[in-house]
XYZ file of N, CA and C in Angstrom:
792
model
N -15.832 -31.226 -92.268
C -16.294 -32.538 -91.853
C -17.293 -32.403 -90.705
N -18.154 -33.403 -90.581
C -19.197 -33.355 -89.557
C -18.607 -33.254 -88.154
N -17.538 -33.983 -87.891
C -16.908 -33.958 -86.574
C -16.457 -32.557 -86.209
N -15.945 -31.821 -87.187
C -15.457 -30.462 -86.944
C -16.603 -29.506 -86.630
N -17.782 -29.787 -87.149
C -18.936 -28.928 -86.877
C -19.320 -28.942 -85.405
N -19.042 -30.036 -84.723
C -19.381 -30.162 -83.306
C -18.209 -29.778 -82.394
N -17.078 -29.429 -82.975
C -15.903 -29.080 -82.183
C -16.046 -27.687 -81.576
N -15.570 -27.550 -80.332
C -15.534 -26.249 -79.657
C -14.098 -25.846 -79.354
N -13.161 -26.373 -80.098
C -11.755 -26.036 -79.903
C -11.550 -24.528 -79.992
N -10.871 -23.980 -78.994
C -10.567 -22.558 -79.005
C -11.658 -21.673 -78.455
N -12.822 -22.220 -78.147
C -13.927 -21.420 -77.622
C -13.783 -21.235 -76.108
N -14.271 -20.101 -75.635
C -14.300 -19.805 -74.206
C -15.753 -19.789 -73.758
N -16.084 -20.631 -72.792
C -17.476 -20.807 -72.376
C -17.635 -20.559 -70.884
N -18.667 -19.816 -70.526
C -19.036 -19.587 -69.128
C -20.283 -20.402 -68.826
N -20.286 -21.091 -67.702
C -21.472 -21.830 -67.252
C -21.799 -21.373 -65.837
N -22.921 -20.680 -65.655
C -23.322 -20.286 -64.305
C -23.974 -21.486 -63.610
N -23.838 -21.522 -62.303
C -24.312 -22.701 -61.583
C -23.577 -23.940 -62.025
N -22.317 -23.765 -62.395
C -21.557 -24.836 -63.039
C -21.197 -26.011 -62.162
N -21.328 -25.848 -60.851
C -20.993 -26.964 -59.956
C -22.227 -27.711 -59.490
N -23.393 -27.385 -60.060
C -24.643 -28.002 -59.641
C -25.023 -29.206 -60.479
N -26.265 -29.680 -60.271
C -26.739 -30.888 -60.946
C -26.624 -30.793 -62.463
N -27.269 -29.808 -63.062
C -27.168 -29.626 -64.510
C -25.801 -29.085 -64.894
N -25.240 -28.241 -64.026
C -24.002 -27.568 -64.364
C -22.857 -28.495 -64.670
N -22.698 -29.555 -63.878
C -21.559 -30.451 -64.079
C -21.578 -31.143 -65.443
N -22.688 -31.778 -65.850
C -22.664 -32.383 -67.188
C -22.540 -31.353 -68.306
N -23.076 -30.143 -68.087
C -22.932 -29.090 -69.093
C -21.461 -28.716 -69.245
N -20.786 -28.476 -68.116
C -19.365 -28.128 -68.153
C -18.536 -29.257 -68.760
N -18.834 -30.481 -68.368
C -18.112 -31.627 -68.898
C -18.270 -31.731 -70.408
N -19.483 -31.536 -70.888
C -19.749 -31.653 -72.329
C -18.979 -30.601 -73.115
N -19.022 -29.365 -72.653
C -18.322 -28.285 -73.353
C -16.819 -28.513 -73.331
N -16.304 -28.971 -72.189
C -14.871 -29.242 -72.080
C -14.459 -30.396 -72.986
N -15.245 -31.452 -73.003
C -14.939 -32.604 -73.857
C -14.948 -32.228 -75.333
N -15.761 -31.228 -75.686
C -15.824 -30.772 -77.079
C -14.697 -29.809 -77.417
N -13.872 -29.434 -76.413
C -12.686 -28.633 -76.690
C -12.667 -27.232 -76.123
N -13.757 -26.794 -75.503
C -13.822 -25.426 -74.990
C -13.037 -25.263 -73.698
N -12.590 -24.030 -73.450
C -12.094 -23.640 -72.131
C -13.309 -23.228 -71.326
N -13.590 -23.934 -70.239
C -14.845 -23.757 -69.513
C -14.614 -23.029 -68.196
N -15.344 -21.940 -67.990
C -15.318 -21.223 -66.722
C -16.533 -21.657 -65.928
N -16.285 -22.345 -64.823
C -17.333 -22.871 -63.958
C -17.608 -21.822 -62.889
N -18.793 -21.237 -62.891
C -19.055 -20.064 -62.067
C -20.278 -20.231 -61.181
N -20.157 -19.842 -59.913
C -21.295 -19.791 -58.999
C -20.838 -19.192 -57.681
N -21.778 -19.039 -56.741
C -21.418 -18.567 -55.400
C -20.607 -19.629 -54.647
N -20.771 -20.867 -55.065
C -20.036 -21.969 -54.439
C -18.641 -22.062 -55.068
N -17.770 -21.126 -54.676
C -16.442 -21.056 -55.290
C -15.664 -22.348 -55.083
N -15.741 -22.906 -53.889
C -14.999 -24.138 -53.607
C -15.469 -25.276 -54.504
N -16.791 -25.386 -54.685
C -17.334 -26.432 -55.546
C -16.909 -26.244 -56.989
N -16.883 -24.996 -57.440
C -16.466 -24.707 -58.816
C -15.002 -25.076 -59.032
N -14.159 -24.694 -58.089
C -12.728 -24.996 -58.220
C -12.477 -26.503 -58.139
N -13.247 -27.160 -57.297
C -13.080 -28.611 -57.163
C -13.452 -29.334 -58.454
N -14.565 -28.922 -59.071
C -14.962 -29.603 -60.304
C -14.036 -29.234 -61.464
N -13.548 -27.987 -61.469
C -12.577 -27.598 -62.492
C -11.320 -28.457 -62.380
N -10.897 -28.717 -61.150
C -9.720 -29.569 -60.942
C -9.967 -30.978 -61.466
N -11.183 -31.475 -61.257
C -11.533 -32.806 -61.763
C -11.426 -32.850 -63.286
N -11.959 -31.833 -63.954
C -11.905 -31.787 -65.416
C -10.465 -31.649 -65.913
N -9.671 -30.853 -65.216
C -8.276 -30.667 -65.631
C -7.481 -31.962 -65.475
N -7.787 -32.730 -64.441
C -7.119 -34.017 -64.261
C -7.439 -34.977 -65.402
N -8.585 -34.748 -66.052
C -8.987 -35.573 -67.192
C -8.417 -35.046 -68.507
N -7.660 -33.943 -68.422
C -7.015 -33.393 -69.613
C -7.773 -32.282 -70.297
N -8.800 -31.758 -69.641
C -9.610 -30.704 -70.240
C -9.242 -29.332 -69.686
N -9.753 -28.279 -70.328
C -9.463 -26.904 -69.935
C -10.636 -26.367 -69.120
N -10.372 -26.012 -67.865
C -11.443 -25.546 -66.994
C -10.884 -24.687 -65.874
N -11.716 -23.767 -65.401
C -11.354 -22.909 -64.272
C -12.598 -22.626 -63.447
N -12.481 -22.705 -62.144
C -13.576 -22.366 -61.253
C -13.420 -20.937 -60.757
N -14.488 -20.131 -60.897
C -14.437 -18.715 -60.519
C -15.698 -18.358 -59.743
N -15.541 -17.581 -58.678
C -16.687 -17.147 -57.885
C -17.535 -16.144 -58.667
N -18.852 -16.305 -58.585
C -19.791 -15.374 -59.199
C -21.081 -15.375 -58.411
N -21.462 -14.213 -57.898
C -22.723 -14.060 -57.176
C -23.670 -13.249 -58.045
N -24.656 -13.896 -58.618
C -25.598 -13.217 -59.502
C -26.508 -12.244 -58.754
N -26.490 -12.314 -57.441
C -27.269 -11.369 -56.650
C -26.498 -10.108 -56.313
N -25.269 -9.999 -56.818
C -24.386 -8.879 -56.497
C -23.880 -8.260 -57.803
N -24.307 -7.041 -58.094
C -23.949 -6.403 -59.355
C -22.439 -6.222 -59.498
N -21.764 -5.896 -58.392
C -20.305 -5.730 -58.459
C -19.620 -7.053 -58.786
N -20.121 -8.149 -58.220
C -19.558 -9.458 -58.520
C -19.676 -9.774 -60.006
N -20.801 -9.417 -60.602
C -21.012 -9.657 -62.030
C -20.021 -8.839 -62.857
N -19.845 -7.561 -62.504
C -18.910 -6.703 -63.239
C -17.477 -7.212 -63.108
N -17.085 -7.547 -61.887
C -15.712 -8.005 -61.652
C -15.443 -9.326 -62.359
N -16.412 -10.221 -62.312
C -16.279 -11.523 -62.964
C -16.079 -11.362 -64.472
N -16.938 -10.577 -65.087
C -16.870 -10.394 -66.543
C -15.556 -9.741 -66.954
N -15.144 -8.745 -66.171
C -13.880 -8.058 -66.458
C -12.705 -9.032 -66.360
N -12.720 -9.886 -65.352
C -11.647 -10.857 -65.158
C -11.572 -11.845 -66.322
N -12.721 -12.368 -66.729
C -12.732 -13.360 -67.810
C -12.246 -12.748 -69.112
N -12.700 -11.538 -69.406
C -12.268 -10.904 -70.654
C -10.765 -10.614 -70.637
N -10.265 -10.143 -69.502
C -8.841 -9.828 -69.410
C -7.988 -11.076 -69.553
N -8.407 -12.164 -68.914
C -7.595 -13.384 -68.935
C -7.698 -14.126 -70.261
N -8.913 -14.232 -70.809
C -9.124 -15.065 -71.993
C -9.234 -14.263 -73.288
N -9.451 -12.961 -73.173
C -9.502 -12.119 -74.363
C -10.820 -12.110 -75.105
N -11.729 -12.993 -74.713
C -13.019 -13.082 -75.390
C -13.956 -13.950 -74.573
N -15.229 -13.916 -74.931
C -16.238 -14.833 -74.379
C -17.084 -15.295 -75.552
N -17.031 -16.568 -75.861
C -17.757 -17.100 -77.013
C -19.131 -17.652 -76.643
N -19.216 -18.291 -75.481
C -20.434 -19.014 -75.101
C -20.803 -18.654 -73.666
N -22.064 -18.350 -73.454
C -22.592 -18.145 -72.107
C -23.759 -19.103 -71.899
N -23.671 -19.925 -70.869
C -24.782 -20.812 -70.512
C -25.385 -20.297 -69.204
N -26.585 -19.735 -69.291
C -27.309 -19.252 -68.117
C -28.037 -20.437 -67.484
N -27.358 -21.069 -66.537
C -27.891 -22.278 -65.922
C -28.268 -22.086 -64.458
N -27.650 -21.118 -63.786
C -27.852 -20.946 -62.347
C -29.313 -20.663 -62.009
N -29.771 -21.231 -60.909
C -31.120 -20.948 -60.409
C -31.089 -21.016 -58.888
N -31.670 -19.996 -58.266
C -31.781 -19.991 -56.815
C -33.122 -20.588 -56.420
N -33.086 -21.513 -55.485
C -34.324 -22.129 -55.001
C -34.758 -21.532 -53.664
N -34.115 -20.449 -53.275
C -34.480 -19.792 -52.026
C -35.867 -19.144 -52.164
N -36.710 -19.394 -51.175
C -38.037 -18.788 -51.203
C -38.990 -19.420 -52.196
N -38.708 -20.645 -52.619
C -39.601 -21.323 -53.563
C -40.833 -21.829 -52.803
N -41.950 -21.161 -52.997
C -43.177 -21.515 -52.295
C -44.383 -21.331 -53.201
N -45.548 -21.757 -52.696
C -46.794 -21.533 -53.416
C -47.242 -20.080 -53.236
N -48.195 -19.658 -54.045
C -48.604 -18.255 -54.099
C -49.010 -17.692 -52.741
N -49.833 -18.427 -51.987
C -50.361 -17.886 -50.739
C -49.375 -17.941 -49.581
N -48.244 -18.630 -49.790
C -47.269 -18.781 -48.712
C -46.047 -17.883 -48.852
N -45.783 -17.407 -50.057
C -44.539 -16.692 -50.286
C -44.604 -15.254 -49.780
N -43.526 -14.836 -49.129
C -43.397 -13.462 -48.663
C -42.748 -12.608 -49.750
N -43.007 -11.320 -49.699
C -42.442 -10.390 -50.677
C -40.923 -10.495 -50.703
N -40.304 -10.555 -49.540
C -38.845 -10.627 -49.470
C -38.318 -11.911 -50.103
N -39.058 -13.013 -49.949
C -38.642 -14.288 -50.532
C -38.752 -14.249 -52.052
N -39.820 -13.672 -52.536
C -40.001 -13.520 -53.987
C -38.857 -12.693 -54.569
N -38.556 -11.566 -53.930
C -37.530 -10.665 -54.434
C -36.145 -11.295 -54.364
N -35.897 -12.113 -53.349
C -34.615 -12.790 -53.231
C -34.385 -13.738 -54.404
N -35.396 -14.532 -54.721
C -35.276 -15.456 -55.852
C -35.101 -14.697 -57.163
N -35.871 -13.616 -57.347
C -35.807 -12.861 -58.590
C -34.483 -12.127 -58.756
N -33.847 -11.775 -57.636
C -32.577 -11.059 -57.723
C -31.511 -11.889 -58.434
N -31.668 -13.203 -58.381
C -30.724 -14.101 -59.052
C -31.307 -14.655 -60.348
N -32.507 -15.223 -60.268
C -33.091 -15.930 -61.418
C -33.512 -15.004 -62.541
N -33.798 -13.774 -62.223
C -34.227 -12.813 -63.232
C -33.204 -11.698 -63.386
N -33.085 -10.844 -62.367
C -32.203 -9.682 -62.468
C -30.750 -10.082 -62.688
N -30.249 -11.023 -61.912
C -28.858 -11.435 -62.046
C -28.551 -12.013 -63.415
N -29.456 -12.850 -63.928
C -29.256 -13.434 -65.257
C -29.212 -12.348 -66.326
N -30.117 -11.378 -66.209
C -30.167 -10.292 -67.194
C -28.896 -9.445 -67.127
N -28.447 -9.117 -65.918
C -27.261 -8.282 -65.785
C -26.004 -8.978 -66.295
N -25.879 -10.276 -66.043
C -24.725 -11.004 -66.570
C -24.784 -11.068 -68.090
N -25.958 -11.362 -68.626
C -26.107 -11.416 -70.082
C -25.796 -10.061 -70.694
N -26.245 -9.012 -70.054
C -25.966 -7.653 -70.523
C -24.462 -7.399 -70.605
N -23.733 -7.780 -69.548
C -22.288 -7.565 -69.519
C -21.573 -8.400 -70.578
N -21.982 -9.653 -70.710
C -21.325 -10.549 -71.662
C -21.654 -10.176 -73.098
N -22.883 -9.760 -73.342
C -23.298 -9.514 -74.722
C -22.609 -8.272 -75.293
N -22.196 -7.348 -74.428
C -21.409 -6.213 -74.908
C -20.090 -6.688 -75.489
N -19.507 -7.688 -74.853
C -18.259 -8.266 -75.352
C -18.525 -9.027 -76.642
N -19.584 -9.812 -76.666
C -19.924 -10.571 -77.867
C -20.221 -9.651 -79.049
N -20.878 -8.557 -78.764
C -21.203 -7.602 -79.843
C -19.931 -7.006 -80.433
N -18.957 -6.694 -79.581
C -17.699 -6.142 -80.088
C -16.930 -7.179 -80.899
N -17.125 -8.462 -80.559
C -16.481 -9.559 -81.290
C -17.190 -9.866 -82.599
N -18.465 -9.429 -82.689
C -19.344 -9.821 -83.796
C -19.549 -11.331 -83.825
N -19.581 -11.916 -82.630
C -19.862 -13.348 -82.501
C -20.222 -13.656 -81.053
N -21.192 -14.551 -80.880
C -21.525 -15.008 -79.546
C -22.627 -16.045 -79.579
N -22.700 -16.809 -78.515
C -23.683 -17.886 -78.452
C -24.165 -17.996 -77.001
N -25.440 -17.753 -76.786
C -26.021 -17.806 -75.451
C -27.020 -18.957 -75.392
N -26.890 -19.768 -74.357
C -27.816 -20.882 -74.152
C -28.417 -20.742 -72.765
N -29.728 -20.636 -72.703
C -30.440 -20.532 -71.435
C -31.013 -21.894 -71.060
N -30.864 -22.268 -69.801
C -31.392 -23.552 -69.344
C -32.744 -23.309 -68.682
N -33.790 -23.692 -69.405
C -35.147 -23.515 -68.914
C -35.661 -24.772 -68.240
N -36.901 -25.105 -68.531
C -37.534 -26.270 -67.914
C -38.821 -26.563 -68.673
N -39.307 -27.793 -68.544
C -40.628 -28.085 -69.093
C -41.679 -27.180 -68.467
N -41.409 -26.692 -67.250
C -42.375 -25.824 -66.587
C -42.282 -24.385 -67.077
N -41.495 -24.165 -68.116
C -41.531 -22.911 -68.842
C -42.191 -23.106 -70.191
N -42.815 -24.275 -70.357
C -43.478 -24.612 -71.628
C -44.917 -25.058 -71.412
N -45.135 -25.820 -70.348
C -46.482 -26.251 -69.972
C -46.686 -25.934 -68.496
N -47.927 -25.855 -68.083
C -48.212 -25.606 -66.676
C -47.870 -26.812 -65.820
N -47.661 -26.588 -64.512
C -47.351 -27.704 -63.616
C -48.497 -28.712 -63.546
N -48.141 -29.986 -63.532
C -49.122 -31.057 -63.365
C -49.129 -31.427 -61.880
N -49.913 -30.715 -61.090
C -49.883 -30.910 -59.646
C -50.287 -32.323 -59.200
N -51.232 -32.989 -59.877
C -51.585 -34.347 -59.444
C -50.428 -35.336 -59.491
N -49.385 -35.034 -60.290
C -48.271 -35.974 -60.399
C -47.543 -36.145 -59.059
N -47.669 -35.157 -58.175
C -46.997 -35.248 -56.876
C -47.730 -36.149 -55.892
N -48.968 -36.494 -56.214
C -49.728 -37.397 -55.365
C -49.844 -36.894 -53.939
N -49.567 -37.780 -52.989
C -49.663 -37.434 -51.570
C -48.287 -37.199 -50.939
N -47.315 -36.860 -51.763
C -45.949 -36.693 -51.253
C -45.769 -35.398 -50.470
N -46.655 -34.434 -50.674
C -46.478 -33.124 -50.057
C -45.600 -32.210 -50.883
N -45.058 -32.721 -51.975
C -44.246 -31.913 -52.885
C -45.148 -31.025 -53.728
N -44.551 -30.002 -54.320
C -45.312 -29.099 -55.166
C -44.379 -28.470 -56.188
N -44.948 -27.648 -57.034
C -44.165 -26.881 -57.995
C -44.296 -25.412 -57.627
N -43.222 -24.778 -57.155
C -43.319 -23.405 -56.661
C -43.647 -22.405 -57.760
N -44.388 -21.405 -57.382
C -44.828 -20.382 -58.327
C -43.660 -19.701 -59.027
N -42.645 -19.290 -58.266
C -41.578 -18.503 -58.877
C -40.733 -19.310 -59.860
N -40.656 -20.630 -59.694
C -39.914 -21.440 -60.656
C -40.615 -21.415 -62.016
N -41.930 -21.614 -62.011
C -42.691 -21.554 -63.258
C -42.597 -20.168 -63.880
N -42.737 -19.148 -63.057
C -42.658 -17.752 -63.519
C -41.313 -17.484 -64.191
N -40.235 -17.899 -63.525
C -38.889 -17.647 -64.051
C -38.635 -18.387 -65.355
N -39.069 -19.639 -65.428
C -38.756 -20.441 -66.610
C -39.568 -20.026 -67.835
N -40.801 -19.587 -67.641
C -41.557 -19.036 -68.774
C -40.889 -17.755 -69.260
N -40.447 -16.916 -68.325
C -39.783 -15.672 -68.697
C -38.498 -15.936 -69.474
N -37.795 -17.013 -69.123
C -36.535 -17.330 -69.776
C -36.731 -17.639 -71.260
N -37.836 -18.288 -71.601
C -38.101 -18.584 -73.007
C -38.334 -17.286 -73.782
N -39.111 -16.366 -73.220
C -39.340 -15.082 -73.873
C -38.059 -14.274 -73.985
N -37.237 -14.317 -72.941
C -35.942 -13.632 -72.939
C -35.060 -14.178 -74.057
N -35.080 -15.496 -74.230
C -34.307 -16.140 -75.291
C -34.686 -15.593 -76.658
N -35.972 -15.509 -76.915
C -36.431 -15.052 -78.229
C -36.112 -13.576 -78.446
N -36.211 -12.773 -77.391
C -35.893 -11.356 -77.523
C -34.423 -11.170 -77.877
N -33.538 -11.860 -77.141
C -32.106 -11.764 -77.417
C -31.799 -12.222 -78.841
N -32.388 -13.339 -79.237
C -32.135 -13.884 -80.577
C -32.545 -12.897 -81.665
N -33.700 -12.311 -81.497
C -34.218 -11.415 -82.527
C -33.475 -10.087 -82.577
N -33.083 -9.585 -81.427
C -32.432 -8.277 -81.376
C -30.961 -8.350 -81.788
N -30.270 -9.412 -81.391
C -28.823 -9.477 -81.597
C -28.385 -10.379 -82.747
N -29.333 -10.944 -83.465
C -28.962 -11.774 -84.601
C -28.116 -11.028 -85.614
N -28.355 -9.737 -85.784
C -27.609 -8.934 -86.762
C -26.141 -8.771 -86.370
N -25.824 -9.082 -85.124
C -24.431 -9.028 -84.677
C -23.795 -10.421 -84.641
N -24.415 -11.373 -85.278
C -23.931 -12.753 -85.329
C -23.914 -13.391 -83.941
N -24.915 -13.032 -83.145
C -25.080 -13.613 -81.812
C -26.333 -14.470 -81.816
N -26.175 -15.721 -81.445
C -27.316 -16.623 -81.367
C -27.746 -16.812 -79.917
N -29.015 -17.120 -79.723
C -29.512 -17.402 -78.377
C -30.596 -18.467 -78.458
N -30.411 -19.541 -77.725
C -31.378 -20.629 -77.687
C -31.617 -21.068 -76.247
N -32.649 -21.853 -76.068
C -33.014 -22.337 -74.742
C -33.127 -23.861 -74.770
N -32.693 -24.504 -73.714
C -32.914 -25.937 -73.535
C -33.851 -26.102 -72.347
N -34.942 -26.806 -72.552
C -35.915 -27.030 -71.483
C -35.959 -28.510 -71.132
N -35.204 -28.898 -70.109
C -35.175 -30.312 -69.721
C -36.409 -30.710 -68.915
N -36.680 -31.997 -68.922
C -37.659 -32.568 -68.014
C -36.966 -32.968 -66.722
N -37.550 -33.893 -65.989
C -36.979 -34.320 -64.720
C -35.588 -34.898 -64.892
N -34.679 -34.499 -64.008
C -33.280 -34.922 -64.086
C -33.025 -36.005 -63.048
N -32.739 -37.206 -63.505
C -32.640 -38.371 -62.646
C -31.674 -38.272 -61.479
N -30.388 -37.914 -61.713
C -29.446 -37.842 -60.589
C -29.896 -36.866 -59.501
N -30.448 -35.744 -59.893
C -30.934 -34.779 -58.913
C -32.117 -35.302 -58.132
N -33.044 -35.946 -58.821
C -34.221 -36.517 -58.168
C -33.801 -37.591 -57.171
N -32.894 -38.459 -57.596
C -32.463 -39.567 -56.748
C -31.820 -39.061 -55.459
N -31.015 -37.990 -55.569
C -30.314 -37.481 -54.388
C -31.240 -36.679 -53.486
N -32.161 -35.908 -54.101
C -33.029 -35.019 -53.316
C -34.170 -35.749 -52.618
N -34.835 -36.667 -53.353
C -36.062 -37.245 -52.787
C -36.106 -38.768 -52.797
N -35.154 -39.400 -53.451
C -35.185 -40.859 -53.482
C -36.323 -41.376 -54.358
N -36.999 -42.411 -53.898
C -38.055 -43.046 -54.678
C -39.382 -42.858 -53.949
N -40.361 -42.276 -54.611
C -41.674 -42.085 -53.992
C -42.759 -42.062 -55.058
N -43.957 -41.679 -54.672
C -45.102 -41.678 -55.585
C -44.883 -40.755 -56.769
N -44.247 -39.616 -56.530
C -43.967 -38.679 -57.622
C -43.101 -39.332 -58.695
N -42.080 -40.050 -58.277
C -41.161 -40.680 -59.214
C -41.893 -41.662 -60.122
N -42.719 -42.516 -59.535
C -43.445 -43.499 -60.350
C -44.465 -42.815 -61.255
N -45.139 -41.781 -60.760
C -46.106 -41.049 -61.588
C -45.418 -40.357 -62.754
N -44.278 -39.749 -62.470
C -43.570 -39.019 -63.526
C -43.115 -39.966 -64.642
N -42.555 -41.082 -64.252
C -42.102 -42.041 -65.264
C -43.280 -42.587 -66.073
N -44.382 -42.826 -65.413
C -45.566 -43.356 -66.103
C -46.107 -42.359 -67.126
N -45.980 -41.069 -66.852
C -46.522 -40.035 -67.724
C -45.513 -39.521 -68.753
N -44.316 -40.104 -68.752
C -43.290 -39.732 -69.724
C -43.192 -40.831 -70.776
N -43.413 -40.511 -72.061
C -43.391 -41.550 -73.087
C -42.154 -42.445 -73.070
N -40.984 -41.886 -72.772
C -39.782 -42.723 -72.711
C -39.639 -43.452 -71.387
N -40.505 -43.152 -70.432
C -40.585 -43.914 -69.196
C -39.439 -43.747 -68.222
N -38.717 -42.635 -68.293
C -37.585 -42.445 -67.388
C -37.270 -40.963 -67.243
N -36.402 -40.668 -66.264
C -35.882 -39.316 -66.115
C -34.673 -39.129 -67.034
N -34.265 -37.870 -67.212
C -33.058 -37.582 -67.989
C -31.820 -37.949 -67.179
N -30.757 -38.332 -67.888
C -29.468 -38.540 -67.228
C -28.453 -37.556 -67.809
N -27.205 -37.657 -67.392
C -26.191 -36.686 -67.806
C -26.024 -36.612 -69.318
N -25.981 -37.751 -69.981
C -25.765 -37.751 -71.424
C -26.921 -37.101 -72.180
N -28.120 -37.144 -71.614
C -29.268 -36.513 -72.265
C -29.127 -34.996 -72.287
N -28.368 -34.450 -71.345
C -28.121 -33.008 -71.282
C -26.902 -32.627 -72.119
N -25.891 -33.476 -72.121
C -24.619 -33.154 -72.772
C -24.751 -33.007 -74.286
N -25.496 -33.901 -74.920
C -25.635 -33.844 -76.376
C -26.252 -32.546 -76.871
N -27.426 -32.154 -76.343
C -28.051 -30.904 -76.784
C -27.191 -29.670 -76.530
N -26.439 -29.655 -75.422
C -25.576 -28.510 -75.126
C -24.514 -28.337 -76.203
N -23.824 -29.417 -76.536
C -22.772 -29.327 -77.543
C -23.368 -28.955 -78.900
N -24.506 -29.504 -79.220
C -25.171 -29.181 -80.487
C -25.443 -27.685 -80.595
N -26.078 -27.102 -79.572
C -26.443 -25.687 -79.635
C -25.239 -24.764 -79.466
N -24.179 -25.246 -78.816
C -22.993 -24.416 -78.616
C -22.075 -24.410 -79.832
N -22.267 -25.346 -80.734
C -21.322 -25.544 -81.830
C -21.883 -25.065 -83.170
N -21.024 -25.149 -84.185
C -21.422 -24.765 -85.541
C -22.446 -25.720 -86.138
N -22.664 -26.862 -85.485
C -23.674 -27.805 -85.978
C -25.068 -27.190 -85.959
N -25.265 -26.153 -85.138
C -26.580 -25.486 -85.057
C -26.490 -24.035 -85.516
N -25.580 -23.748 -86.438
C -25.273 -22.374 -86.836
C -26.476 -21.591 -87.355
N -27.490 -22.281 -87.848
C -28.663 -21.589 -88.402
C -29.870 -21.701 -87.475
N -29.605 -21.966 -86.215
C -30.682 -22.096 -85.228
C -30.531 -21.006 -84.179
N -31.561 -20.202 -84.002
C -31.581 -19.198 -82.951
C -33.020 -18.907 -82.557
N -33.222 -18.517 -81.313
C -34.568 -18.239 -80.817
C -35.387 -19.489 -80.558
N -34.711 -20.627 -80.474
C -35.426 -21.909 -80.345
C -35.416 -22.403 -78.903
N -36.494 -23.034 -78.494
C -36.578 -23.692 -77.196
C -36.588 -25.197 -77.421
N -35.469 -25.836 -77.127
C -35.320 -27.270 -77.375
C -35.790 -28.057 -76.161
N -36.850 -28.811 -76.316
C -37.393 -29.629 -75.245
C -36.632 -30.946 -75.138
N -36.063 -31.183 -73.968
C -35.316 -32.418 -73.704
C -36.028 -33.097 -72.543
N -37.159 -33.711 -72.855
C -38.084 -34.107 -71.786
C -38.633 -35.522 -71.905
N -38.055 -36.328 -72.776
C -38.540 -37.696 -72.924
C -39.973 -37.788 -73.429
N -40.475 -36.678 -73.967
C -41.832 -36.651 -74.499
C -42.881 -36.123 -73.539
N -42.458 -35.657 -72.351
C -43.418 -35.200 -71.330
C -44.425 -34.206 -71.878
N -43.965 -33.269 -72.698
C -44.848 -32.196 -73.206
C -45.541 -32.558 -74.507
N -45.407 -33.796 -74.959
C -45.956 -34.148 -76.272
C -47.396 -34.664 -76.207
N -47.907 -34.871 -74.995
C -49.271 -35.399 -74.885
C -50.283 -34.402 -75.448
């Protein structure tokens, strides 16, 4: 039945950056679909707090510390999850460090390397550890959370006179994530491992909390065919679709969830 195709009953899912803006609706969606969700990030307290919230709602969730900038933390985390749950079915690479996010002429080498240690190296090392488990299972599903800025170049005029900008390393990381997605999909498809990417546009709750209402907000809405930012439900649907059997024949795809921003 169609309902069963979207079910994640019995699945074990890891979400990095699980206590953040995108992370919470992602974790909620997977839990609501039936998965046991491991909410992981350096913010251990935040992860445990949100896991408790989901458990109070009757869902299966656990908050676990994970520092993507620390190779030992990645090894220990993966070992713990496999020992406790016996498998890893779904990995959502959602975490992103915004440390050192600057324009090209302002960024220091140390700042660039700090961001890359998490957004690039850490993501690769975690995927490497998890995919070994998935390969032994002959099943796995990896979903990378990209951005519209990994599909089109930044539209700098949209920021107007706000003083805001789009940092170089964010664009660099998100374009790389799409290529990483396709490489994983093509190389590991023979082991029944799928890999897809979701590239969201502007996320309303995050925008509202970070910057409130300004020229950027009105410009962004005006240039988006649907005329608004994404909300939690706009993220939850695509996650469950790509994590479930409903998308069993889809791999190597970058799903744009952007209200039409990139369609011009």
